[in-house]
Amino acid sequence: MRDYPIPENELERLAALKRYNILDTLPDNAFDDATKLVSYICGVPIAHISFIDESRQWFKSEIGIGVSEVPREITFCNYTIMDTKMVEINDTHLSERFKDDPNVTGGFNVRFYAGVPLTTPDGYNIGTLCAVDHVVKELDDNQRNALSIVAKHVMAQLELGTKNYELYTQRKIAERAVLAKDSFLANMSHEIRTPLNAIIGFTDLLAQTDLDETQKDYIDSVQIAGENLLIIINDILDLSKIESGNLAIEMEPFNLKKTLKHVYNLLKVKVQKDVEFNLYLDAEMPENVIGDQGRLNQILVNLVGNSLKFTQEGEVTVSVKKTEETADGYTLRFSVKDTGIGIPKNKLKTIFERFTQGEESTTRTFGGTGLGLNIVKQLVELHKGEIHVKSELNRGSEFFFFITYKKTEVQETASKTVSKNDLGHLKILLCEDNVLNQKLVKSVIQNFGFELDVAGNGEDGIELLSKNQYDLVLMDLQMPVKDGYQTTDYIRNEMNFSIPIIAMTAHSLIGEQERCYKAGMNGYVPKPFKQNILLKAIKTALTEEVGPEKRRRIDFSFLDEMACGDENFKEEMIHLFLEKIPGQVAELEEAFKKEDHDTVKKLAHNMKSSLDIFMLDDLSKCATIIEEEAMMAQFSTEILDKINILHCGIEDVVKILKSL
């Protein structure tokens, strides 16, 4: 043990070192390349990049040393960090300071040493870049300059790493803020939807009774107010889903002409008496296409609804024209043109921004949240399309957009109408804790001619199921004692009942519908519900043998490319996945419970390559997020959700691969 010099700014130097979070990190190619370069430039067998903390010299990268750290007191670099320039000792045997050093007389047999301090931008020497040899040596000016340049490069890498870490931390904070906002919006929508469900539902029931003209007028007003409030809630939720990247465009065949006529018929009831409402369809427009019918409806209802709202006289015209046709699809131009109040020129550039309307007086005169056009623009862009506007104040506006749809050979089959009388006598169990909703559903179900029992929570529902015979269960998701998911799990796995279960919920968290199907439910009806939607869901759940859960598809294209036609190789890779990955998921969950960050990091990192081979991008992204949080040695509440998604996703993949 030898004495060693301590810099005057030692405390500040150590603080600067810790700022870079470099100590005890994994190997890095950028640093390894720099070390190899030093060895090559100086022609030495030993080279390293090291950092000196309170008690040790830790090697980030080394050649010819073979250890990761040495005690601080036996290092040459203790003296290098005291200097502002390169320290070069051509022959240690002639140095009074080092000639008797254990690493000169033995150990690493150091005869030549050259070290450049790694200096931070604010002037602290936190480590060294060194070249060491067993023979006497002298560097030329080019070699010395090269070492100084490499040292600056190493510091630049450290600075970049720090900036990236700061950016990563800020990104995680932003992501958590978005998650908190999404959860808040979803929970608030649940709280609003629950009483709104009762208001709209009982209003519908009341409208079916004998009423005088005044009462009918009042009921109509309540229904319109309820529908408008529901539109606002849905707009806010759609915006949240789009921002978080969780709103996907469906790709299903649908009848385009019928969809456009449906929108026209739906909105013509809003047309004012002095306005002519027209729909023009191109004769060459395709009958059926593949795309998202629901989102096209939403776009058109928003745009046409706006035109009808802002047009007091004249006309509103919806037109659709085919502009291009390829072997795979059609590009269509949709236009909504009106003779309404128009938009000032200085507002045209901002009209698609959220909470923006043409004039401040517009909201007071016509109402609205200013979210509709922002959502329309984002929905069109999700279709990889574009939307434009032309307008002149007090002369009218035209909104037009282009969307490309894929071709389909599937012709739409006539859908069966849902009848009240073709299901016979049904006995239904409702699991619901809200008294108003219990009363509403009971009235609706009795209107259908069915019998209903009510349970105030999942535990009571299980008890009733064990005593009575039911044809179907209507399941609220948020209940005390046992929620809808726990109750469904018990019915499916403990009671082994295959009775159809339909989720009924005012909660609109992203992915809720898919989660319901995954839990073993057969249908999903969001609140507030329409009577015909509920009846259709009941009929579908009772008549379909297989639930509507979307089966995961595995993309084998990358594996096929790797296999080069070798089916044995492909089979072997599938067997390896089945053998290795489920066990790794279980280990990862166990390590997460123990807060073993290193194990979680390694397992998540190892799993990514296997997931990427099978093109499981969503699961690979989950693994990446888990690995990143493990590297920070601090798990957020979001990670448990990611681990659950990973677990469920792997289960699906394993089932599919085993079936092959």
XYZ file of C-alpha atoms in Angstrom, residues 53-575:
523
model
C -13.027 7.025 -8.258
C -12.394 7.232 -4.486
C -10.625 3.892 -4.189
C -9.984 2.241 -7.560
C -9.071 2.547 -11.194
C -11.904 0.985 -13.227
C -11.289 -0.022 -16.834
C -14.104 0.800 -19.259
C -12.064 -0.807 -22.048
C -8.694 -2.557 -22.014
C -6.230 -4.605 -24.066
C -3.551 -6.720 -22.378
C -4.650 -6.165 -18.748
C -7.251 -8.863 -18.136
C -8.881 -7.337 -15.034
C -11.750 -4.859 -14.658
C -10.242 -2.764 -11.850
C -7.187 -2.262 -9.636
C -6.725 -0.401 -6.301
C -6.156 3.301 -6.846
C -2.917 3.396 -4.861
C -0.970 1.133 -7.271
C -1.820 3.023 -10.482
C 0.425 5.250 -12.605
C -2.710 7.145 -13.621
C -2.964 8.724 -10.161
C -0.255 11.074 -11.381
C -1.730 11.584 -14.848
C -4.975 13.033 -13.442
C -2.839 15.599 -11.551
C -1.610 17.017 -14.864
C -3.196 19.019 -17.689
C -1.277 17.366 -20.510
C 0.065 13.969 -21.563
C 2.386 12.177 -19.131
C 5.042 10.174 -21.016
C 7.651 7.969 -19.291
C 9.995 6.532 -21.917
C 11.887 4.236 -19.511
C 10.429 3.531 -16.084
C 13.766 2.088 -14.907
C 15.207 5.616 -15.113
C 12.268 7.243 -13.259
C 12.883 7.959 -9.576
C 9.112 7.823 -8.956
C 8.396 4.495 -10.672
C 11.612 2.441 -10.881
C 10.763 0.475 -7.701
C 7.019 0.186 -8.486
C 5.723 -3.446 -8.229
C 4.282 -3.168 -11.750
C 7.723 -2.134 -13.062
C 9.819 -4.742 -11.251
C 7.108 -7.402 -11.805
C 3.338 -7.434 -12.315
C 2.635 -5.920 -15.743
C 6.374 -5.279 -16.323
C 5.739 -1.682 -17.345
C 8.777 -0.178 -19.104
C 7.004 2.507 -21.148
C 3.933 4.540 -20.135
C 1.982 7.307 -21.898
C -1.238 8.653 -20.373
C -3.591 11.437 -21.460
C -6.018 12.805 -18.846
C -9.714 12.600 -19.792
C -10.807 16.150 -19.013
C -14.441 17.237 -18.757
C -15.590 20.480 -20.449
C -15.533 22.152 -17.011
C -11.917 21.093 -16.390
C -12.019 17.978 -14.173
C -9.727 14.992 -14.887
C -11.985 11.984 -14.325
C -9.876 9.281 -16.009
C -7.105 8.446 -18.450
C -6.372 7.116 -21.926
C -3.149 5.078 -21.737
C -0.600 3.199 -23.855
C 1.812 0.792 -22.078
C 4.704 -1.357 -23.318
C 7.249 -3.815 -21.916
C 10.125 -2.133 -23.759
C 11.648 1.341 -23.847
C 9.768 3.563 -26.309
C 9.401 7.174 -27.412
C 6.369 8.528 -29.240
C 6.693 10.941 -32.145
C 4.625 14.109 -32.479
C 2.046 12.449 -34.743
C 1.423 9.695 -32.185
C 1.099 12.213 -29.352
C -1.379 14.313 -31.371
C -3.335 11.178 -32.243
C -3.574 10.177 -28.549
C -4.868 13.644 -27.651
C -7.471 13.455 -30.426
C -8.630 9.998 -29.287
C -8.901 11.299 -25.688
C -11.155 14.139 -26.904
C -13.207 11.592 -28.854
C -13.675 9.516 -25.665
C -14.885 12.595 -23.776
C -17.222 13.441 -26.644
C -18.710 9.924 -26.351
C -19.207 10.448 -22.619
C -20.917 13.788 -23.210
C -23.151 12.236 -25.858
C -24.055 9.395 -23.498
C -24.975 11.890 -20.787
C -27.143 13.905 -23.165
C -28.851 10.725 -24.400
C -29.488 9.641 -20.802
C -30.982 13.031 -19.991
C -33.159 12.842 -23.106
C -34.218 9.304 -22.177
C -35.123 10.442 -18.652
C -37.128 13.367 -20.031
C -38.854 11.052 -22.506
C -39.844 8.668 -19.703
C -41.201 11.587 -17.669
C -43.183 12.741 -20.712
C -44.469 9.201 -21.375
C -45.598 8.862 -17.768
C -47.325 12.226 -18.004
C -49.149 11.053 -21.155
C -50.040 7.768 -19.417
C -51.353 9.688 -16.404
C -53.384 11.946 -18.710
C -54.795 8.959 -20.637
C -55.729 7.181 -17.413
C -57.311 10.362 -16.063
C -59.350 10.871 -19.237
C -60.427 7.240 -19.291
C -61.407 7.249 -15.622
C -63.236 10.542 -15.997
C -65.066 9.190 -19.029
C -66.118 6.213 -16.897
C -67.469 8.487 -14.178
C -69.361 10.573 -16.753
C -70.586 7.647 -18.840
C -72.118 5.789 -15.870
C -74.810 8.409 -15.111
C -75.057 9.287 -18.821
C -75.861 5.643 -19.538
C -78.849 5.882 -17.210
C -79.981 9.239 -18.668
C -79.876 8.065 -22.298
C -81.234 4.601 -21.502
C -84.238 5.738 -19.491
C -84.927 8.490 -22.030
C -85.064 5.834 -24.784
C -87.460 3.762 -22.663
C -89.587 6.819 -21.925
C -89.727 7.682 -25.644
C -91.330 4.274 -26.282
C -94.296 5.055 -24.001
C -97.437 7.031 -24.838
C -96.567 10.723 -24.692
C -98.308 13.918 -25.733
C -96.629 16.309 -28.206
C -95.102 18.545 -25.517
C -93.628 15.566 -23.680
C -92.214 14.169 -26.920
C -90.581 17.527 -27.605
C -88.989 17.527 -24.122
C -87.776 13.934 -24.567
C -86.280 14.802 -27.967
C -84.363 17.681 -26.352
C -82.998 15.432 -23.595
C -81.944 12.805 -26.160
C -80.146 15.394 -28.316
C -78.356 16.812 -25.243
C -77.301 13.301 -24.170
C -76.027 12.421 -27.630
C -74.064 15.696 -27.854
C -72.443 15.071 -24.473
C -71.502 11.556 -25.608
C -69.919 12.964 -28.803
C -67.738 15.307 -26.725
C -66.578 12.450 -24.472
C -65.799 10.252 -27.481
C -63.848 13.084 -29.168
C -61.637 13.534 -26.110
C -61.001 9.783 -25.840
C -60.232 9.433 -29.556
C -57.738 12.279 -29.307
C -56.061 10.556 -26.360
C -55.841 7.249 -28.237
C -54.417 8.866 -31.379
C -51.759 10.743 -29.400
C -50.619 7.617 -27.565
C -50.411 5.651 -30.835
C -53.041 3.149 -29.733
C -55.702 3.884 -32.316
C -55.265 1.463 -35.207
C -56.926 1.489 -38.619
C -58.915 -1.704 -39.239
C -58.600 -3.495 -42.583
C -61.923 -5.227 -43.300
C -64.063 -5.453 -46.461
C -67.052 -3.068 -46.492
C -69.592 -1.665 -48.928
C -68.411 1.872 -49.684
C -71.540 3.077 -51.476
C -73.808 1.804 -48.717
C -71.604 3.507 -46.087
C -71.811 6.862 -47.877
C -75.588 6.596 -48.285
C -75.875 5.683 -44.589
C -73.991 8.857 -43.586
C -76.204 10.894 -45.927
C -79.443 9.444 -44.486
C -78.150 9.838 -40.935
C -77.384 13.547 -41.337
C -80.173 14.738 -43.614
C -82.456 15.034 -40.570
C -80.202 17.935 -39.426
C -80.634 19.880 -42.679
C -82.242 23.301 -42.209
C -85.264 24.153 -44.400
C -83.393 26.627 -46.655
C -80.481 24.241 -47.338
C -80.238 21.669 -50.129
C -78.258 18.550 -49.133
C -76.740 16.498 -51.988
C -74.704 13.305 -52.363
C -72.856 12.669 -55.671
C -71.052 9.375 -56.245
C -68.713 8.759 -59.189
C -70.071 6.081 -61.544
C -66.588 4.487 -61.593
C -66.360 4.378 -57.802
C -65.895 0.802 -56.447
C -68.770 -0.901 -54.647
C -66.640 -2.749 -52.069
C -63.182 -1.960 -50.651
C -60.924 -3.029 -47.767
C -60.462 -0.424 -45.036
C -61.909 1.043 -41.849
C -65.604 1.707 -42.336
C -66.089 3.111 -38.819
C -63.319 5.704 -39.136
C -64.555 6.826 -42.594
C -67.991 7.285 -40.997
C -66.403 9.357 -38.245
C -64.501 11.586 -40.684
C -67.551 12.242 -42.866
C -69.972 12.766 -39.961
C -67.596 15.377 -38.520
C -67.057 17.213 -41.828
C -70.661 17.032 -43.072
C -71.991 17.821 -39.582
C -69.856 20.974 -39.542
C -71.060 22.053 -42.995
C -74.706 21.561 -42.052
C -74.175 23.419 -38.768
C -72.494 26.435 -40.384
C -74.779 26.694 -43.461
C -78.007 28.648 -42.943
C -79.015 28.704 -46.628
C -77.766 27.436 -49.966
C -76.416 23.904 -50.262
C -74.135 21.271 -48.774
C -72.724 18.756 -51.253
C -70.850 15.543 -50.533
C -69.063 14.046 -53.543
C -66.751 11.069 -53.976
C -64.632 10.453 -57.069
C -62.106 7.805 -58.065
C -58.829 9.562 -58.982
C -56.516 6.577 -59.461
C -56.675 2.801 -59.778
C -53.797 0.335 -59.437
C -53.620 -3.450 -59.430
C -54.093 -3.422 -55.638
C -56.313 -0.492 -54.813
C -58.227 2.719 -55.498
C -57.408 6.302 -54.551
C -60.577 8.256 -53.843
C -61.198 11.995 -53.443
C -63.855 12.820 -50.840
C -65.243 16.364 -50.862
C -67.624 18.194 -48.518
C -68.592 21.580 -49.990
C -70.975 24.177 -48.548
C -72.215 27.748 -48.994
C -71.927 28.522 -45.281
C -70.186 31.167 -43.202
C -66.707 30.299 -44.510
C -63.327 30.657 -42.781
C -61.121 33.782 -42.688
C -57.857 33.442 -44.668
C -55.721 34.030 -41.582
C -57.407 31.046 -39.856
C -57.005 28.491 -42.659
C -53.553 27.389 -41.490
C -54.698 26.727 -37.917
C -58.192 25.370 -38.549
C -57.043 21.759 -37.984
C -55.448 22.550 -34.609
C -57.302 21.345 -31.519
C -59.696 23.677 -29.681
C -59.594 26.005 -32.732
C -62.588 27.420 -34.597
C -62.823 30.014 -37.368
C -63.857 32.858 -35.052
C -64.126 33.243 -31.270
C -67.857 33.929 -31.705
C -68.345 30.550 -33.466
C -68.402 28.573 -30.216
C -70.938 30.932 -28.658
C -73.192 30.888 -31.744
C -72.915 27.293 -32.954
C -71.349 25.352 -30.043
C -68.722 22.617 -30.339
C -65.402 21.766 -28.705
C -63.049 22.607 -31.580
C -61.733 19.020 -31.495
C -63.570 17.612 -34.522
C -61.311 18.867 -37.330
C -58.153 17.975 -35.403
C -59.404 14.395 -35.030
C -60.465 14.303 -38.701
C -56.980 15.379 -39.827
C -55.278 12.758 -37.647
C -57.665 10.016 -38.794
C -57.019 10.862 -42.459
C -53.259 10.806 -41.796
C -53.596 7.427 -40.049
C -54.992 6.230 -43.404
C -51.758 7.636 -44.953
C -53.963 10.218 -46.681
C -54.049 14.011 -46.695
C -56.759 16.605 -46.130
C -57.055 20.161 -47.520
C -59.406 23.105 -47.146
C -60.477 25.929 -49.464
C -62.669 28.664 -48.087
C -63.845 32.235 -48.525
C -65.483 34.222 -45.760
C -69.291 34.389 -46.136
C -69.058 32.402 -49.410
C -68.536 28.853 -48.149
C -65.899 26.155 -47.663
C -64.705 22.905 -49.209
C -62.901 20.232 -47.220
C -61.457 17.471 -49.383
C -59.225 14.509 -48.615
C -57.640 11.549 -50.400
C -57.615 7.966 -49.085
C -56.331 4.842 -50.835
C -58.324 1.653 -50.201
C -57.286 -1.874 -51.107
C -59.330 -3.901 -53.574
C -61.461 -6.805 -52.438
C -63.193 -9.635 -54.220
C -65.481 -10.243 -51.247
C -69.046 -9.059 -51.857
C -71.044 -7.929 -48.854
C -73.700 -10.387 -47.773
C -77.032 -9.121 -46.606
C -76.958 -8.764 -42.837
C -79.736 -10.356 -40.834
C -81.937 -8.030 -38.871
C -82.016 -8.660 -35.155
C -85.501 -9.624 -34.129
C -86.958 -9.502 -30.647
C -88.780 -12.772 -31.127
C -86.265 -15.219 -32.616
C -84.270 -15.939 -29.440
C -87.095 -17.505 -27.444
C -87.273 -17.222 -23.637
C -83.881 -16.385 -22.101
C -82.804 -16.208 -18.483
C -79.998 -13.677 -18.061
C -77.756 -12.800 -15.112
C -76.612 -9.187 -14.711
C -73.522 -8.462 -12.580
C -73.694 -4.702 -11.917
C -73.165 -2.614 -8.765
C -74.777 0.665 -9.909
C -78.447 0.743 -8.855
C -79.527 3.045 -11.711
C -77.865 0.792 -14.280
C -79.458 -2.282 -12.680
C -82.882 -0.689 -13.049
C -82.184 0.420 -16.635
C -80.930 -2.983 -17.831
C -83.822 -4.729 -16.089
C -86.339 -2.549 -17.965
C -84.564 -3.101 -21.310
C -84.218 -6.874 -20.848
C -87.877 -7.215 -19.828
C -88.795 -5.216 -22.947
C -86.961 -7.873 -24.968
C -89.153 -10.497 -23.284
C -86.322 -12.057 -21.271
C -86.009 -12.841 -17.566
C -83.266 -11.112 -15.521
C -81.582 -11.745 -12.159
C -79.276 -9.098 -10.684
C -76.064 -9.510 -8.654
C -74.481 -6.456 -7.015
C -70.912 -7.768 -7.382
C -68.918 -10.641 -8.863
C -69.053 -12.765 -5.700
C -72.870 -12.632 -5.623
C -72.918 -13.380 -9.344
C -70.842 -16.550 -8.858
C -73.202 -17.672 -6.087
C -76.278 -17.176 -8.303
C -74.566 -19.015 -11.169
C -73.862 -22.001 -8.929
C -77.550 -22.239 -7.914
C -79.457 -21.364 -11.111
C -79.397 -22.063 -14.840
C -78.722 -19.009 -17.032
C -78.415 -18.576 -20.782
C -76.059 -15.573 -20.640
C -74.216 -13.207 -18.274
C -74.026 -9.416 -18.663
C -70.834 -8.421 -16.822
C -69.880 -4.960 -15.589
C -66.092 -4.627 -15.359
C -65.783 -2.307 -12.354
C -67.423 -3.857 -9.285
C -66.558 -4.253 -5.594
C -65.449 -7.580 -4.024
C -64.739 -9.233 -7.413
C -64.488 -7.157 -10.598
C -65.607 -8.337 -14.045
C -62.227 -9.802 -14.996
C -61.810 -11.742 -11.731
C -65.380 -13.018 -11.936
C -64.963 -14.147 -15.557
C -61.687 -15.871 -14.697
C -63.410 -17.762 -11.853
C -66.359 -18.761 -14.075
C -64.063 -20.013 -16.847
C -61.279 -21.660 -14.821
C -62.752 -22.663 -11.446
C -66.369 -23.404 -12.379
C -65.428 -24.508 -15.931
C -68.609 -22.864 -17.302
C -68.728 -21.963 -21.002
C -71.797 -19.728 -20.585
C -71.633 -16.674 -22.912
C -70.447 -13.527 -21.096
C -70.894 -10.007 -22.482
C -68.871 -7.159 -20.991
C -70.834 -3.969 -20.292
C -68.653 -1.073 -19.232
C -68.417 2.697 -19.158
C -64.641 2.391 -18.872
C -62.757 3.228 -22.058
C -59.150 2.425 -21.328
C -57.147 1.673 -24.484
C -57.332 -1.994 -25.414
C -60.235 -2.716 -23.024
C -62.231 -4.609 -25.666
C -59.298 -6.857 -26.602
C -58.607 -7.471 -22.912
C -62.226 -8.597 -22.411
C -61.962 -11.165 -25.199
C -58.611 -12.322 -23.843
C -60.195 -12.830 -20.407
C -62.741 -15.213 -21.956
C -65.721 -12.967 -22.623
C -67.802 -13.373 -25.776
C -68.964 -9.836 -26.416
C -68.475 -6.182 -25.503
C -71.104 -3.449 -25.203
C -69.871 0.029 -24.225
C -72.054 2.263 -22.073
C -74.134 4.215 -22.798
C -75.640 1.403 -24.884
C -78.384 1.402 -27.492
C -81.072 -1.243 -27.088
C -80.565 -2.672 -30.586
C -76.772 -2.896 -30.006
C -77.292 -4.850 -26.773
C -79.828 -7.182 -28.415
C -77.482 -7.779 -31.352
C -74.598 -8.567 -28.947
C -76.804 -11.053 -27.057
C -77.814 -12.780 -30.276
C -74.211 -12.889 -31.542
C -72.889 -14.322 -28.257
C -75.569 -17.028 -28.222
C -75.253 -18.063 -31.877
C -71.497 -17.855 -32.498
C -69.506 -20.887 -31.402
C -66.209 -18.964 -31.416
C -65.833 -15.594 -29.750
C -64.672 -12.613 -31.773
C -61.178 -12.592 -30.288
C -58.685 -11.628 -32.934
C -56.081 -14.331 -33.316
C -52.509 -13.131 -33.362
C -50.731 -13.594 -36.670
C -47.058 -14.542 -36.753
C -44.976 -13.173 -39.607
C -42.494 -15.883 -40.671
C -40.970 -13.820 -43.505
C -37.706 -13.038 -41.657
C -37.361 -16.644 -40.459
C -38.024 -17.918 -44.002
C -35.335 -15.585 -45.305
C -32.862 -16.900 -42.718
C -33.791 -20.509 -43.465
C -33.180 -20.169 -47.244
C -35.655 -22.955 -47.891
C -34.331 -25.243 -45.111
C -37.508 -26.389 -43.331
C -35.492 -28.270 -40.696
C -33.785 -25.034 -39.660
C -37.147 -23.270 -39.426
C -38.574 -26.116 -37.337
C -35.536 -26.056 -35.061
C -35.923 -22.301 -34.462
C -39.600 -22.792 -33.546
C -38.684 -25.579 -31.107
